[in-house]
CSV table of C-alpha atoms in Angstrom, one decimal:
chain,number,residue,atom,x,y,z
Z,1,MET,CA,-0.1,0.1,-0.1
Z,2,ILE,CA,1.3,3.2,-1.1
Z,3,GLU,CA,0.8,6.0,1.9
Z,4,LYS,CA,-0.3,9.6,0.8
Z,5,PRO,CA,1.8,12.4,2.3
Z,6,PHE,CA,0.3,14.1,5.1
Z,7,VAL,CA,-1.3,17.4,3.7
Z,8,LYS,CA,-2.2,20.2,6.4
Z,9,TRP,CA,-5.8,21.0,6.2
Z,10,PHE,CA,-5.4,24.8,5.1
Z,11,ASP,CA,-2.9,23.6,2.3
Z,12,ARG,CA,-5.6,21.5,0.7
Z,13,LYS,CA,-7.3,22.3,-2.4
Z,14,PHE,CA,-11.1,21.5,-3.3
Z,15,ASP,CA,-13.1,20.9,-6.3
Z,16,ALA,CA,-16.0,23.4,-6.1
Z,17,ASN,CA,-18.0,21.7,-9.1
Z,18,ILE,CA,-19.5,18.7,-7.4
Z,19,ASP,CA,-22.8,17.7,-9.4
Z,20,ILE,CA,-25.9,17.8,-7.0
Z,21,VAL,CA,-26.7,14.2,-7.9
Z,22,GLN,CA,-23.8,13.2,-5.5
Z,23,PHE,CA,-26.0,14.7,-2.4
Z,24,ASP,CA,-27.3,11.5,-1.2
Z,25,GLY,CA,-23.8,9.6,-1.2
Z,26,ILE,CA,-22.0,12.7,0.5
Z,27,LEU,CA,-24.9,13.2,2.7
Z,28,SER,CA,-24.8,9.3,3.7
Z,29,ARG,CA,-20.8,10.0,4.5
Z,30,MET,CA,-21.8,12.6,6.8
Z,31,GLU,CA,-24.5,11.0,8.4
Z,32,HIS,CA,-22.4,8.0,9.2
Z,33,PHE,CA,-19.2,9.5,10.3
Z,34,PRO,CA,-20.0,9.9,14.1
Z,35,ALA,CA,-20.8,6.0,14.0
Z,36,VAL,CA,-17.1,5.6,12.1
Z,37,LEU,CA,-15.5,7.5,14.8
Z,38,ASN,CA,-17.1,5.7,17.5
Z,39,GLN,CA,-16.1,2.4,15.9
Z,40,LEU,CA,-12.4,3.6,15.9
Z,41,LEU,CA,-12.6,5.2,19.3
Z,42,GLU,CA,-14.8,2.6,21.4
Z,43,THR,CA,-11.8,0.8,23.0
Z,44,CYS,CA,-9.6,3.9,23.0
Z,45,PRO,CA,-8.1,4.3,26.7
Z,46,LYS,CA,-8.8,7.5,28.4
Z,47,LYS,CA,-4.8,7.9,28.8
Z,48,ILE,CA,-4.3,7.6,25.0
Z,49,ALA,CA,-7.4,9.9,24.3
Z,50,THR,CA,-6.0,13.0,26.2
Z,51,ILE,CA,-2.4,12.8,25.2
Z,52,LYS,CA,-1.0,15.9,23.5
Z,53,THR,CA,2.1,15.5,21.4
Z,54,ASN,CA,4.4,18.4,20.2
Z,55,GLY,CA,1.7,20.9,21.0
Z,56,LYS,CA,-1.1,19.1,18.7
Z,57,TRP,CA,-4.6,18.4,19.7
Z,58,SER,CA,-5.5,15.1,21.4
Z,59,VAL,CA,-7.9,12.6,20.4
Z,60,ASN,CA,-10.4,14.5,22.9
Z,61,GLU,CA,-9.7,17.8,21.3
Z,62,ASN,CA,-10.0,16.7,17.7
Z,63,VAL,CA,-13.4,15.3,18.6
Z,64,GLY,CA,-14.3,18.5,20.4
Z,65,HIS,CA,-13.3,20.7,17.5
Z,66,LEU,CA,-15.8,18.6,15.3
Z,67,ILE,CA,-18.6,19.1,17.7
Z,68,LEU,CA,-17.8,22.9,17.5
Z,69,LEU,CA,-17.8,23.2,13.8
Z,70,GLU,CA,-21.2,21.4,13.4
Z,71,ASP,CA,-22.8,25.2,14.3
Z,72,LEU,CA,-20.4,26.6,11.7
Z,73,TRP,CA,-21.5,23.9,8.9
Z,74,ARG,CA,-25.2,24.8,9.6
Z,75,ARG,CA,-24.5,28.4,9.5
Z,76,ARG,CA,-22.8,28.2,6.0
Z,77,PHE,CA,-25.4,25.8,4.4
Z,78,GLN,CA,-28.3,27.9,5.8
Z,79,ASP,CA,-26.3,31.3,4.3
Z,80,ILE,CA,-26.1,29.4,0.8
Z,81,LYS,CA,-29.9,28.5,1.1
Z,82,ASP,CA,-30.6,32.2,2.0
Z,83,GLY,CA,-28.7,33.1,-1.0
Z,84,LYS,CA,-25.9,35.2,1.0
Z,85,PRO,CA,-23.1,36.3,-1.4
Z,86,ASP,CA,-20.5,35.0,1.1
Z,87,MET,CA,-20.5,32.2,4.0
Z,88,SER,CA,-20.0,32.8,7.5
Z,89,PRO,CA,-16.2,32.9,8.2
Z,90,ALA,CA,-14.7,30.6,10.7
Z,91,ASP,CA,-12.0,31.4,13.4
Z,92,LEU,CA,-9.0,30.1,11.8
Z,93,ASN,CA,-7.1,30.4,15.2
Z,94,ASN,CA,-9.7,27.6,16.6
Z,95,THR,CA,-9.6,29.4,20.0
Z,96,ALA,CA,-12.9,28.0,21.0
Z,97,THR,CA,-11.3,24.4,20.7
Z,98,ASP,CA,-7.9,25.5,22.4
Z,99,GLN,CA,-10.3,27.1,25.2
Z,100,ALA,CA,-12.6,24.2,25.7
Z,101,PHE,CA,-10.7,21.8,27.7
Z,102,PHE,CA,-11.8,18.8,26.0
Z,103,ASN,CA,-9.2,16.5,27.9
Z,104,LYS,CA,-11.7,16.9,31.0
Z,105,SER,CA,-14.5,15.3,29.2
Z,106,VAL,CA,-15.4,11.7,28.7
Z,107,LEU,CA,-14.7,10.8,25.1
Z,108,GLY,CA,-17.9,8.6,24.7
Z,109,GLU,CA,-19.7,11.6,25.7
Z,110,LEU,CA,-17.9,13.7,22.9
Z,111,ILE,CA,-18.8,11.5,20.6
Z,112,LYS,CA,-22.3,11.3,21.6
Z,113,ARG,CA,-22.3,15.2,21.6
Z,114,LEU,CA,-21.0,15.0,17.8
Z,115,GLY,CA,-23.7,12.5,16.8
Z,116,ASP,CA,-26.3,14.8,18.1
Z,117,GLU,CA,-24.8,17.9,16.5
Z,118,ARG,CA,-24.5,16.2,13.1
Z,119,ALA,CA,-28.0,14.9,13.3
Z,120,LYS,CA,-29.1,18.6,13.6
Z,121,THR,CA,-27.1,19.1,10.3
Z,122,ILE,CA,-28.2,16.2,8.6
Z,123,SER,CA,-31.8,17.4,9.3
Z,124,LEU,CA,-30.9,20.7,7.9
Z,125,LEU,CA,-29.7,19.2,4.6
Z,126,GLN,CA,-32.7,16.6,4.1
Z,127,GLY,CA,-34.8,19.8,4.0
Z,128,MET,CA,-32.9,21.4,1.1
Z,129,SER,CA,-34.8,21.7,-2.2
Z,130,LYS,CA,-33.0,21.0,-5.6
Z,131,GLU,CA,-33.3,25.1,-6.0
Z,132,ASP,CA,-31.4,25.2,-2.7
Z,133,LEU,CA,-28.6,23.0,-4.0
Z,134,LEU,CA,-27.8,24.9,-6.9
Z,135,LYS,CA,-27.6,28.2,-5.1
Z,136,LYS,CA,-23.7,29.3,-4.3
Z,137,SER,CA,-22.2,31.5,-2.0
Z,138,ILE,CA,-18.2,32.4,-1.5
Z,139,HIS,CA,-16.3,30.2,1.0
Z,140,PRO,CA,-14.5,32.7,3.0
Z,141,ARG,CA,-11.1,31.2,3.2
Z,142,LEU,CA,-10.9,29.6,-0.3
Z,143,ASN,CA,-12.3,32.5,-1.8
Z,144,GLN,CA,-14.2,30.3,-4.5
Z,145,PRO,CA,-18.2,30.1,-4.9
Z,146,MET,CA,-19.6,26.6,-3.4
Z,147,ASN,CA,-23.1,25.2,-3.5
Z,148,ILE,CA,-24.6,22.9,-0.9
Z,149,VAL,CA,-23.0,19.8,-2.5
Z,150,ASP,CA,-19.6,21.4,-2.8
Z,151,LEU,CA,-19.7,22.4,1.0
Z,152,MET,CA,-20.9,18.8,1.9
Z,153,TYR,CA,-17.9,17.5,0.1
Z,154,PHE,CA,-15.7,19.9,2.0
Z,155,VAL,CA,-17.2,18.8,5.4
Z,156,ALA,CA,-17.0,15.1,4.7
Z,157,GLY,CA,-13.2,15.8,3.8
Z,158,HIS,CA,-12.7,17.6,7.1
Z,159,ASP,CA,-14.2,14.7,8.9
Z,160,GLU,CA,-11.9,12.3,7.0
Z,161,HIS,CA,-9.0,14.6,7.7
Z,162,HIS,CA,-9.5,14.4,11.4
Z,163,LEU,CA,-10.1,10.6,11.2
Z,164,SER,CA,-6.9,10.1,9.8
Z,165,THR,CA,-5.3,12.4,12.2
Z,166,ILE,CA,-6.9,10.5,15.1
Z,167,GLN,CA,-5.8,7.3,13.9
Z,168,SER,CA,-2.2,8.6,13.5
Z,169,ILE,CA,-2.4,9.8,17.3
Z,170,ILE,CA,-3.4,6.4,18.5
Z,171,ASP,CA,-0.9,4.7,16.4
Z,172,ASN,CA,1.8,6.5,17.2
Z,173,THR,CA,0.9,6.5,21.1
Z,174,MET,CA,0.4,2.9,21.0
Z,175,ALA,CA,4.0,2.6,19.2
Z,176,LEU,CA,5.5,4.2,22.3
């Protein structure tokens, strides 16, 4: 197996021309992500879940970050639906994640919270019409127009980025 080199999230490029016929498949990826994450983490010891290495987020902090972003995703989906020219900006410094003390939380509770927040996002997306899916707004960091499905693809990619990061944390910690 050839491993892909790790690419920092902010260095990634995204296709913003995803056909709306991909809606159901990407929605399914997003909907099932908390269960996939739970399966990976169901046996993760607390000691590993809260270890920070080289100033990087722990497993708990990665999951907490995903929880916090669900509100931003919903705002951005709503921005597009409402025809706003620009999507709501993100805190690119991730201040809320750094200040949330997620390492004091139980990992299983964080995963449940993520599932609850993601369910709200899925519900919002299921209520979108075909006309809504065709509308576009400018993504603030990427400075490119995106429709609902493009942003869903972006969110699913962000999920997978953190899944890979979490897997690396576990693998590297277990190897010690």
